[in-house]
Amino acid sequence: MSTFKKKEVNTMADKQDSAYKLTAEEYKKIKDEMEVRLSDLQQKIIKAKIPVIVLFEGYATSGKGSAISSLILNLDPRGFEVHTTRRPNETEERLPWLQRFAVRAPELGRIAVFDRAWYSGLTWVGADQGEQEMLPYLEDINTFERQLAADGVVLIKFFLSIPKKEQKKRIDKLKEDKNTSWRVTKEDERQNKHYEQTERFYKAMITVTDTPYAKWHVIYAKDRRYTRAQVMQTVAEALEAALANPPKADVEGPVQPKVSDRFHLLPAPRIEDVDLNQVMTREEYTEKLDALQDELSELHNVLYNKKIPVVIAYEGNDAAGKGGSIRRVARALDPRGYTVHPIAGPTPTEKAHNHLWRFYTKLPRTGHIAVFDRTWYGRVLVERVEHFTPTWRIEEGYQEINEFEYMLHKWGCVIIKFWLAIDKDEQLRRFQDRQNTPSKQWKITDEDWRNRDKWDQYVEAVDDMIKYTNTNFAPWTIVEADSKYFARIKTLQTVIDSIKKRLGK
Amino acid sequence: MSTFKKKEVNTMADKQDSAYKLTAEEYKKIKDEMEVRLSDLQQKIIKAKIPVIVLFEGYATSGKGSAISSLILNLDPRGFEVHTTRRPNETEERLPWLQRFAVRAPELGRIAVFDRAWYSGLTWVGADQGEQEMLPYLEDINTFERQLAADGVVLIKFFLSIPKKEQKKRIDKLKEDKNTSWRVTKEDERQNKHYEQTERFYKAMITVTDTPYAKWHVIYAKDRRYTRAQVMQTVAEALEAALANPPKADVEGPVQPKVSDRFHLLPAPRIEDVDLNQVMTREEYTEKLDALQDELSELHNVLYNKKIPVVIAYEGNDAAGKGGSIRRVARALDPRGYTVHPIAGPTPTEKAHNHLWRFYTKLPRTGHIAVFDRTWYGRVLVERVEHFTPTWRIEEGYQEINEFEYMLHKWGCVIIKFWLAIDKDEQLRRFQDRQNTPSKQWKITDEDWRNRDKWDQYVEAVDDMIKYTNTNFAPWTIVEADSKYFARIKTLQTVIDSIKKRLGK
């Protein structure tokens, strides 16, 4: 199908309407064919576990609803959802702007139909604050769509275009009937009045977000039958192309992390070069603990008041003391302002989504603190060592994670990342202690022992992880954790320092 | 533990503070003991798959946050969530008021800690509209808590009480520090000013909602250590009691639906007595279809405009034509204003909740239409026939469903329920047709044939279902579906009539 850039169909004046029109008969023929073809394709998509997004954007009154109808009435409702988009509510406003769309991404084999979705925000930004404000949003959109596509999501984006006069006619008609007049918003009328400006805006938007992985299909939507037929045909062709596209074969061999030079990476030590054997007496510990908890407690109030969100990510060797360290941080916090998210293996639903999806669902609201006990770094740790994920996807993971954290950073989030490191002998001592203490036995599993057997592979994975994700906006802190006291104090102190830095204190 | 009614601890004036106070030493002893006991109990609760709700309500500044902390710091974060409560956002305001709490009920084996939750609404209602307005909410709460308890949810409710003077002191102290002053709301100050009125309000609330399945534990919370100790001990005792309580044994035998006479049941025919063989010509069908779809299309606008929600529930024999009938309704609707929810067997997450939970997550917003292809009646149909659920829980299901629908009705929802009935021979013809037509084969499964073998048991279950849930606010419509044309027109007509009735047309 045509893209905006190639055909410039959006410049209406010189278009012959007759080329974008269907008779009732012509339409009926296409529709009947499509009913069978789309229904059949949907079954194949389900079987092939291909996730699909069909997105509709366009001028007010351009017929997005009718176009969506023509598509979904051919589909089995067990395989799709329709997501309409309104302005964000208060809860959504306290999360990164893409969050509410990211969590609605389709599972494997499902079709998500979006009415406007992440492009709607642009219009509001454009209308409320001026067009130049939309650049950071466009950047987020392209990153987001590229990440979806990397997982095999088929992205089909429609832009429905109608000329100024036609829009005016439709608005007037809606306003005449009291049962439809409420559908016309002030924004719609403003759009028609400033049609030329809107057109420039949309052109820029489409140009920048028309990418190889997420093309725009611009439809001249004056004729409803023509529009519906175009939508059905385009979707059918895109699904057929996706089904014909064989899944990318994995290549065996060492993982070579891929990161763009878009982000500045800070130098970082290798775990092997860090002296893990730091010492702290019980006395020093209790004294410092108390003072630091008081300080953090007060900072929590300030954060809440200033509505600054905080993410604290804990990674580390098994038995390195993450739980005990998290508890010392948690004790200083108001339970209504923080959540600890323990991260285990993904559930089937989580597995059917992008690897970052389950973290989008757990982001803190502004002013809140989210503590992750294990994190999105599972992608480049356990998934890498255990070969749960194809090598090429792992390699892309580093960049995806940097982008995810950059999104949090832009949103205003303080990001604190810990690697709690213990040496191999210390781990053995702790494993044995857990096994010999009845009340601690639930803490140790066969998996812990299996992981231990892969110690060297983990060291390699951790070194790569720190090297390629040690950005200036989300730096790693390596915590020498052979001494629990030392580790707890260092994490607490780091949390406090990071927050104070953000507060300019 | 004491309940409000028995001890009247809420009348502060005559209390000796010394009886509700702990020294640092006394507290430390309890705390150390509790750390082990609660942590151990949590592991047992997880194993026994017991869901737990711990809810905190109380006067402003009574220390709910600190009390929650003292509890959760003893728990493994992999087993609990804390839910704080604010005023409902715009999305939540367009759903039944309990919805946002119902969807947060804990899964089997998990502990949900609620800060205020469904009682917070009462305070706002009381403050905004006068106390008598809270009665319908109290009714909803008792129903909701009873339904949770029926599934084995352990409900532990705390009310933290402090005297007027103490509250004043705490408010003043918070206001002194600029990092905490924002915590004091106008409502808090109003509460202190009108303390006596607040006390009357809380007394009434506690009295009415102190039930055998959801007792209140009122704590005189002037001393923080005493409060924390009380909370830990009460939770420990409640968990121990729950663990000691053996699961209710199921009794074999015929299902005897239990419904209270709280709702008025309309008389209903038995399926066997309905003449399913209605006839409609293709001509009559196409003519009526077009007119009815136009009419429904217009009504959809009115519904949207008046923000009236609609639930359309489709049940029926396998192959009775639910899908085709739903599609004829859907064609008349704007896709941005309705959703079709196909209901299959529950997922593991859904199974770990009350049977109505997964429907709470799918309710329409005001002004929207939710169409259910199979429904919450699975409880008294497939679960009854296949013995998926203990008999006594099935028997309670009828009343629970009536209550669920009554909640929707009170909220302003139009409820339309269809049973699409075909006779046994007609079903055989359709099954064979599906099996012989390649494009329809995915529609027929072995399960359909197995269900057919249980035809008589289903007839019995359907008769009971209609008899015991045919309320005047959510009546059943039996659709004679041997003729697909007739059935589609009848469902469309019924949808239109029900909406018009609601609109007073």
GROMACS .gro file of C-alpha atoms in nm, chain B residues 117-468:
model
  352
  622ALA     CA    1  -1.050   0.097   5.036
  623TRP     CA    2  -1.428   0.061   5.018
  624TYR     CA    3  -1.484   0.245   5.343
  625SER     CA    4  -1.319   0.559   5.214
  626GLY     CA    5  -1.610   0.617   4.978
  627LEU     CA    6  -1.844   0.627   5.276
  628THR     CA    7  -1.649   0.905   5.436
  629TRP     CA    8  -1.665   1.108   5.119
  630VAL     CA    9  -2.032   1.039   5.078
  631GLY     CA   10  -2.089   1.127   5.441
  632ALA     CA   11  -1.886   1.444   5.409
  633ASP     CA   12  -2.027   1.552   5.075
  634GLN     CA   13  -2.388   1.448   5.085
  635GLY     CA   14  -2.499   1.367   5.436
  636GLU     CA   15  -2.494   1.046   5.629
  637GLN     CA   16  -2.822   0.899   5.515
  638GLU     CA   17  -2.673   0.875   5.166
  639MET     CA   18  -2.440   0.604   5.282
  640LEU     CA   19  -2.700   0.330   5.324
  641PRO     CA   20  -2.687   0.187   4.971
  642TYR     CA   21  -2.308   0.175   5.005
  643LEU     CA   22  -2.329  -0.016   5.330
  644GLU     CA   23  -2.559  -0.267   5.166
  645ASP     CA   24  -2.311  -0.312   4.881
  646ILE     CA   25  -2.025  -0.354   5.128
  647ASN     CA   26  -2.193  -0.626   5.329
  648THR     CA   27  -2.285  -0.816   5.014
  649PHE     CA   28  -1.935  -0.778   4.878
  650GLU     CA   29  -1.766  -0.891   5.198
  651ARG     CA   30  -2.003  -1.184   5.237
  652GLN     CA   31  -1.928  -1.301   4.884
  653LEU     CA   32  -1.554  -1.277   4.945
  654ALA     CA   33  -1.583  -1.468   5.270
  655ALA     CA   34  -1.788  -1.737   5.097
  656ASP     CA   35  -1.481  -1.814   4.887
  657GLY     CA   36  -1.267  -1.844   5.196
  658VAL     CA   37  -1.117  -1.494   5.196
  659VAL     CA   38  -1.006  -1.407   5.549
  660LEU     CA   39  -1.116  -1.049   5.617
  661ILE     CA   40  -0.935  -0.861   5.893
  662LYS     CA   41  -1.058  -0.504   5.940
  663PHE     CA   42  -0.889  -0.254   6.168
  664PHE     CA   43  -1.030   0.073   6.285
  665LEU     CA   44  -0.774   0.304   6.446
  666SER     CA   45  -0.925   0.546   6.688
  667ILE     CA   46  -0.768   0.851   6.851
  668PRO     CA   47  -0.924   1.119   7.073
  669LYS     CA   48  -1.001   1.467   6.944
  670LYS     CA   49  -0.720   1.638   7.134
  671GLU     CA   50  -0.461   1.388   7.017
  672GLN     CA   51  -0.574   1.435   6.659
  673LYS     CA   52  -0.543   1.811   6.690
  674LYS     CA   53  -0.192   1.774   6.827
  675ARG     CA   54  -0.088   1.548   6.540
  676ILE     CA   55  -0.237   1.776   6.276
  677ASP     CA   56  -0.059   2.076   6.422
  678LYS     CA   57   0.271   1.892   6.429
  679LEU     CA   58   0.242   1.788   6.066
  680LYS     CA   59   0.158   2.144   5.966
  681GLU     CA   60   0.466   2.286   6.132
  682ASP     CA   61   0.709   2.114   5.895
  683LYS     CA   62   0.691   2.221   5.532
  684ASN     CA   63   0.779   1.868   5.419
  685THR     CA   64   0.479   1.721   5.595
  686SER     CA   65   0.230   2.008   5.597
  687TRP     CA   66   0.088   1.906   5.257
  688ARG     CA   67  -0.022   1.579   5.418
  689VAL     CA   68  -0.291   1.761   5.613
  690THR     CA   69  -0.599   1.798   5.396
  691LYS     CA   70  -0.898   2.022   5.445
  692GLU     CA   71  -1.098   1.709   5.516
  693ASP     CA   72  -0.865   1.620   5.801
  694GLU     CA   73  -0.913   1.958   5.961
  695ARG     CA   74  -1.286   1.945   5.908
  696GLN     CA   75  -1.290   1.603   6.071
  697ASN     CA   76  -1.117   1.737   6.379
  698LYS     CA   77  -1.344   2.038   6.398
  699HIS     CA   78  -1.653   1.819   6.371
  700TYR     CA   79  -1.506   1.534   6.568
  701GLU     CA   80  -1.829   1.439   6.748
  702GLN     CA   81  -2.019   1.415   6.423
  703THR     CA   82  -1.742   1.204   6.272
  704GLU     CA   83  -1.753   0.976   6.572
  705ARG     CA   84  -2.128   0.921   6.531
  706PHE     CA   85  -2.073   0.849   6.165
  707TYR     CA   86  -1.798   0.593   6.228
  708LYS     CA   87  -2.000   0.426   6.502
  709ALA     CA   88  -2.290   0.371   6.265
  710MET     CA   89  -2.058   0.247   5.992
  711ILE     CA   90  -1.885   0.000   6.220
  712THR     CA   91  -2.206  -0.124   6.376
  713VAL     CA   92  -2.367  -0.202   6.043
  714THR     CA   93  -2.062  -0.362   5.882
  715ASP     CA   94  -1.942  -0.566   6.181
  716THR     CA   95  -2.053  -0.906   6.053
  717PRO     CA   96  -1.961  -1.263   6.148
  718TYR     CA   97  -1.756  -1.292   5.828
  719ALA     CA   98  -1.592  -0.950   5.850
  720LYS     CA   99  -1.545  -0.833   6.208
  721TRP     CA  100  -1.399  -0.496   6.297
  722HIS     CA  101  -1.102  -0.472   6.531
  723VAL     CA  102  -1.110  -0.131   6.689
  724ILE     CA  103  -0.778  -0.018   6.834
  725TYR     CA  104  -0.728   0.276   7.062
  726ALA     CA  105  -0.432   0.409   6.870
  727LYS     CA  106  -0.286   0.687   7.080
  728ASP     CA  107   0.027   0.487   7.151
  729ARG     CA  108   0.208   0.381   6.836
  730ARG     CA  109   0.377   0.080   6.993
  731TYR     CA  110   0.052  -0.051   7.138
  732THR     CA  111  -0.118  -0.007   6.801
  733ARG     CA  112   0.151  -0.188   6.610
  734ALA     CA  113   0.155  -0.474   6.856
  735GLN     CA  114  -0.222  -0.507   6.842
  736VAL     CA  115  -0.218  -0.517   6.463
  737MET     CA  116   0.049  -0.786   6.447
  738GLN     CA  117  -0.113  -1.001   6.713
  739THR     CA  118  -0.461  -0.973   6.567
  740VAL     CA  119  -0.342  -1.068   6.221
  741ALA     CA  120  -0.144  -1.361   6.358
  742GLU     CA  121  -0.445  -1.488   6.552
  743ALA     CA  122  -0.676  -1.452   6.254
  744LEU     CA  123  -0.438  -1.640   6.028
  745GLU     CA  124  -0.397  -1.916   6.283
  746ALA     CA  125  -0.774  -1.947   6.314
  747ALA     CA  126  -0.809  -1.964   5.937
  748LEU     CA  127  -0.542  -2.234   5.912
  749ALA     CA  128  -0.710  -2.434   6.185
  750ASN     CA  129  -1.046  -2.407   6.011
  751PRO     CA  130  -1.086  -2.714   5.790
  752PRO     CA  131  -1.224  -2.650   5.440
  753LYS     CA  132  -1.597  -2.711   5.415
  754ALA     CA  133  -1.666  -3.063   5.289
  755ASP     CA  134  -1.883  -3.097   4.986
  756VAL     CA  135  -2.206  -3.293   5.004
  757GLU     CA  136  -2.305  -3.501   4.705
  758GLY     CA  137  -2.660  -3.476   4.583
  759PRO     CA  138  -2.888  -3.265   4.370
  760VAL     CA  139  -2.825  -2.891   4.351
  761GLN     CA  140  -3.082  -2.689   4.544
  762PRO     CA  141  -3.047  -2.324   4.447
  763LYS     CA  142  -3.054  -2.086   4.741
  764VAL     CA  143  -3.199  -1.742   4.692
  765SER     CA  144  -3.325  -1.501   4.954
  766ASP     CA  145  -3.661  -1.333   4.904
  767ARG     CA  146  -3.483  -1.000   4.888
  768PHE     CA  147  -3.535  -0.988   4.513
  769HIS     CA  148  -3.860  -1.033   4.328
  770LEU     CA  149  -3.847  -1.325   4.084
  771LEU     CA  150  -4.071  -1.311   3.778
  772PRO     CA  151  -4.249  -1.626   3.665
  773ALA     CA  152  -4.069  -1.800   3.381
  774PRO     CA  153  -4.151  -2.085   3.144
  775ARG     CA  154  -3.949  -2.403   3.139
  776ILE     CA  155  -3.743  -2.449   2.825
  777GLU     CA  156  -3.922  -2.776   2.751
  778ASP     CA  157  -4.252  -2.590   2.728
  779VAL     CA  158  -4.135  -2.333   2.474
  780ASP     CA  159  -4.214  -2.388   2.106
  781LEU     CA  160  -3.872  -2.339   1.947
  782ASN     CA  161  -3.991  -2.379   1.595
  783GLN     CA  162  -4.068  -2.021   1.492
  784VAL     CA  163  -4.048  -1.924   1.127
  785MET     CA  164  -3.933  -1.615   0.942
  786THR     CA  165  -3.882  -1.569   0.568
  787ARG     CA  166  -3.564  -1.419   0.430
  788GLU     CA  167  -3.760  -1.125   0.295
  789GLU     CA  168  -3.920  -1.040   0.625
  790TYR     CA  169  -3.579  -1.081   0.791
  791THR     CA  170  -3.381  -0.845   0.567
  792GLU     CA  171  -3.649  -0.582   0.581
  793LYS     CA  172  -3.678  -0.586   0.960
  794LEU     CA  173  -3.303  -0.620   1.011
  795ASP     CA  174  -3.227  -0.300   0.828
  796ALA     CA  175  -3.491  -0.098   1.012
  797LEU     CA  176  -3.394  -0.234   1.353
  798GLN     CA  177  -3.023  -0.171   1.298
  799ASP     CA  178  -3.098   0.189   1.205
  800GLU     CA  179  -3.305   0.229   1.519
  801LEU     CA  180  -3.041   0.073   1.744
  802SER     CA  181  -2.773   0.288   1.584
  803GLU     CA  182  -2.963   0.600   1.684
  804LEU     CA  183  -3.031   0.469   2.033
  805HIS     CA  184  -2.659   0.406   2.080
  806ASN     CA  185  -2.602   0.778   2.037
  807VAL     CA  186  -2.863   0.858   2.297
  808LEU     CA  187  -2.717   0.609   2.543
  809TYR     CA  188  -2.374   0.753   2.496
  810ASN     CA  189  -2.500   1.103   2.540
  811LYS     CA  190  -2.692   1.015   2.857
  812LYS     CA  191  -2.403   0.801   2.984
  813ILE     CA  192  -2.619   0.494   3.039
  814PRO     CA  193  -2.426   0.165   3.048
  815VAL     CA  194  -2.568  -0.153   2.892
  816VAL     CA  195  -2.482  -0.517   2.953
  817ILE     CA  196  -2.606  -0.776   2.704
  818ALA     CA  197  -2.559  -1.135   2.818
  819TYR     CA  198  -2.578  -1.418   2.566
  820GLU     CA  199  -2.622  -1.775   2.680
  821GLY     CA  200  -2.762  -2.064   2.480
  822ASN     CA  201  -2.711  -2.415   2.351
  823ASP     CA  202  -2.395  -2.484   2.154
  824ALA     CA  203  -2.451  -2.384   1.791
  825ALA     CA  204  -2.765  -2.190   1.880
  826GLY     CA  205  -2.635  -1.892   1.681
  827LYS     CA  206  -2.502  -1.661   1.951
  828GLY     CA  207  -2.216  -1.539   1.732
  829GLY     CA  208  -2.437  -1.455   1.434
  830SER     CA  209  -2.689  -1.283   1.655
  831ILE     CA  210  -2.422  -1.077   1.832
  832ARG     CA  211  -2.282  -0.970   1.497
  833ARG     CA  212  -2.622  -0.833   1.389
  834VAL     CA  213  -2.635  -0.623   1.704
  835ALA     CA  214  -2.272  -0.514   1.669
  836ARG     CA  215  -2.320  -0.393   1.312
  837ALA     CA  216  -2.554  -0.126   1.440
  838LEU     CA  217  -2.304   0.005   1.695
  839ASP     CA  218  -2.013   0.247   1.687
  840PRO     CA  219  -1.706   0.030   1.757
  841ARG     CA  220  -1.572   0.288   1.997
  842GLY     CA  221  -1.876   0.243   2.219
  843TYR     CA  222  -1.906  -0.132   2.263
  844THR     CA  223  -1.698  -0.441   2.333
  845VAL     CA  224  -1.776  -0.806   2.274
  846HIS     CA  225  -1.632  -1.029   2.546
  847PRO     CA  226  -1.612  -1.394   2.448
  848ILE     CA  227  -1.600  -1.598   2.768
  849ALA     CA  228  -1.410  -1.926   2.773
  850GLY     CA  229  -1.293  -2.130   3.071
  851PRO     CA  230  -1.123  -1.919   3.337
  852THR     CA  231  -0.745  -1.867   3.323
  853PRO     CA  232  -0.539  -1.974   3.627
  854THR     CA  233  -0.545  -1.615   3.755
  855GLU     CA  234  -0.921  -1.596   3.714
  856LYS     CA  235  -0.966  -1.931   3.885
  857ALA     CA  236  -0.773  -1.799   4.185
  858HIS     CA  237  -1.047  -1.538   4.243
  859ASN     CA  238  -1.419  -1.526   4.311
  860HIS     CA  239  -1.617  -1.644   4.007
  861LEU     CA  240  -1.749  -1.294   3.941
  862TRP     CA  241  -1.403  -1.132   3.950
  863ARG     CA  242  -1.331  -1.172   3.581
  864PHE     CA  243  -1.659  -0.998   3.499
  865TYR     CA  244  -1.581  -0.703   3.723
  866THR     CA  245  -1.278  -0.651   3.499
  867LYS     CA  246  -1.500  -0.636   3.189
  868LEU     CA  247  -1.782  -0.403   3.289
  869PRO     CA  248  -1.867  -0.126   3.043
  870ARG     CA  249  -1.801   0.238   3.125
  871THR     CA  250  -2.110   0.454   3.152
  872GLY     CA  251  -2.246   0.516   2.802
  873HIS     CA  252  -2.086   0.198   2.672
  874ILE     CA  253  -2.224  -0.143   2.582
  875ALA     CA  254  -2.063  -0.469   2.690
  876VAL     CA  255  -2.176  -0.779   2.505
  877PHE     CA  256  -2.091  -1.110   2.672
  878ASP     CA  257  -2.073  -1.423   2.458
  879ARG     CA  258  -2.133  -1.660   2.748
  880THR     CA  259  -2.134  -1.509   3.092
  881TRP     CA  260  -2.118  -1.537   3.471
  882TYR     CA  261  -2.394  -1.798   3.434
  883GLY     CA  262  -2.122  -2.051   3.359
  884ARG     CA  263  -2.123  -2.091   3.737
  885VAL     CA  264  -2.466  -2.253   3.735
  886LEU     CA  265  -2.439  -2.416   3.391
  887VAL     CA  266  -2.110  -2.582   3.297
  888GLU     CA  267  -1.968  -2.569   3.650
  889ARG     CA  268  -2.281  -2.737   3.780
  890VAL     CA  269  -2.311  -3.001   3.512
  891GLU     CA  270  -1.940  -3.083   3.511
  892HIS     CA  271  -1.905  -3.063   3.892
  893PHE     CA  272  -1.619  -2.814   3.857
  894THR     CA  273  -1.731  -2.644   4.179
  895PRO     CA  274  -1.859  -2.782   4.511
  896THR     CA  275  -2.235  -2.815   4.520
  897TRP     CA  276  -2.282  -2.575   4.811
  898ARG     CA  277  -2.097  -2.299   4.625
  899ILE     CA  278  -2.309  -2.356   4.312
  900GLU     CA  279  -2.620  -2.330   4.530
  901GLU     CA  280  -2.503  -1.993   4.660
  902GLY     CA  281  -2.422  -1.885   4.306
  903TYR     CA  282  -2.779  -1.793   4.214
  904GLN     CA  283  -2.805  -1.541   4.494
  905GLU     CA  284  -2.455  -1.408   4.425
  906ILE     CA  285  -2.545  -1.353   4.061
  907ASN     CA  286  -2.869  -1.177   4.153
  908GLU     CA  287  -2.670  -0.951   4.383
  909PHE     CA  288  -2.411  -0.882   4.114
  910GLU     CA  289  -2.683  -0.786   3.867
  911TYR     CA  290  -2.863  -0.581   4.129
  912MET     CA  291  -2.542  -0.387   4.182
  913LEU     CA  292  -2.531  -0.319   3.808
  914HIS     CA  293  -2.896  -0.221   3.812
  915LYS     CA  294  -2.853   0.025   4.098
  916TRP     CA  295  -2.562   0.177   3.912
  917GLY     CA  296  -2.802   0.254   3.626
  918CYS     CA  297  -2.712  -0.026   3.389
  919VAL     CA  298  -2.957  -0.177   3.140
  920ILE     CA  299  -2.927  -0.557   3.174
  921ILE     CA  300  -3.044  -0.777   2.889
  922LYS     CA  301  -3.009  -1.155   2.918
  923PHE     CA  302  -3.071  -1.403   2.636
  924TRP     CA  303  -3.107  -1.776   2.639
  925LEU     CA  304  -3.087  -1.892   2.275
  926ALA     CA  305  -3.263  -2.226   2.259
  927ILE     CA  306  -3.259  -2.482   1.979
  928ASP     CA  307  -3.394  -2.832   1.991
  929LYS     CA  308  -3.174  -3.138   1.998
  930ASP     CA  309  -3.228  -3.236   1.633
  931GLU     CA  310  -3.153  -2.886   1.508
  932GLN     CA  311  -2.827  -2.890   1.705
  933LEU     CA  312  -2.727  -3.219   1.543
  934ARG     CA  313  -2.791  -3.075   1.196
  935ARG     CA  314  -2.575  -2.771   1.276
  936PHE     CA  315  -2.292  -2.976   1.427
  937GLN     CA  316  -2.285  -3.196   1.115
  938ASP     CA  317  -2.291  -2.892   0.889
  939ARG     CA  318  -1.995  -2.744   1.076
  940GLN     CA  319  -1.803  -3.065   1.050
  941ASN     CA  320  -1.867  -3.093   0.678
  942THR     CA  321  -1.779  -2.736   0.588
  943PRO     CA  322  -1.401  -2.673   0.592
  944SER     CA  323  -1.430  -2.301   0.676
  945LYS     CA  324  -1.653  -2.381   0.976
  946GLN     CA  325  -1.458  -2.672   1.121
  947TRP     CA  326  -1.274  -2.463   1.378
  948LYS     CA  327  -1.612  -2.383   1.531
  949ILE     CA  328  -1.678  -2.741   1.641
  950THR     CA  329  -1.479  -2.924   1.903
  951ASP     CA  330  -1.496  -3.253   2.092
  952GLU     CA  331  -1.624  -3.056   2.387
  953ASP     CA  332  -1.936  -2.963   2.192
  954TRP     CA  333  -2.011  -3.331   2.140
  955ARG     CA  334  -1.947  -3.409   2.506
  956ASN     CA  335  -2.182  -3.130   2.611
  957ARG     CA  336  -2.445  -3.271   2.378
  958ASP     CA  337  -2.428  -3.604   2.559
  959LYS     CA  338  -2.532  -3.418   2.873
  960TRP     CA  339  -2.830  -3.251   2.709
  961ASP     CA  340  -3.079  -3.345   2.983
  962GLN     CA  341  -2.857  -3.228   3.264
  963TYR     CA  342  -2.820  -2.895   3.087
  964VAL     CA  343  -3.197  -2.864   3.046
  965GLU     CA  344  -3.234  -2.907   3.421
  966ALA     CA  345  -2.960  -2.652   3.491
  967VAL     CA  346  -3.109  -2.401   3.247
  968ASP     CA  347  -3.454  -2.435   3.401
  969ASP     CA  348  -3.313  -2.368   3.748
  970MET     CA  349  -3.104  -2.079   3.620
  971ILE     CA  350  -3.398  -1.904   3.461
  972LYS     CA  351  -3.628  -1.977   3.753
  973TYR     CA  352  -3.393  -1.841   4.018
   0.00000   0.00000   0.00000
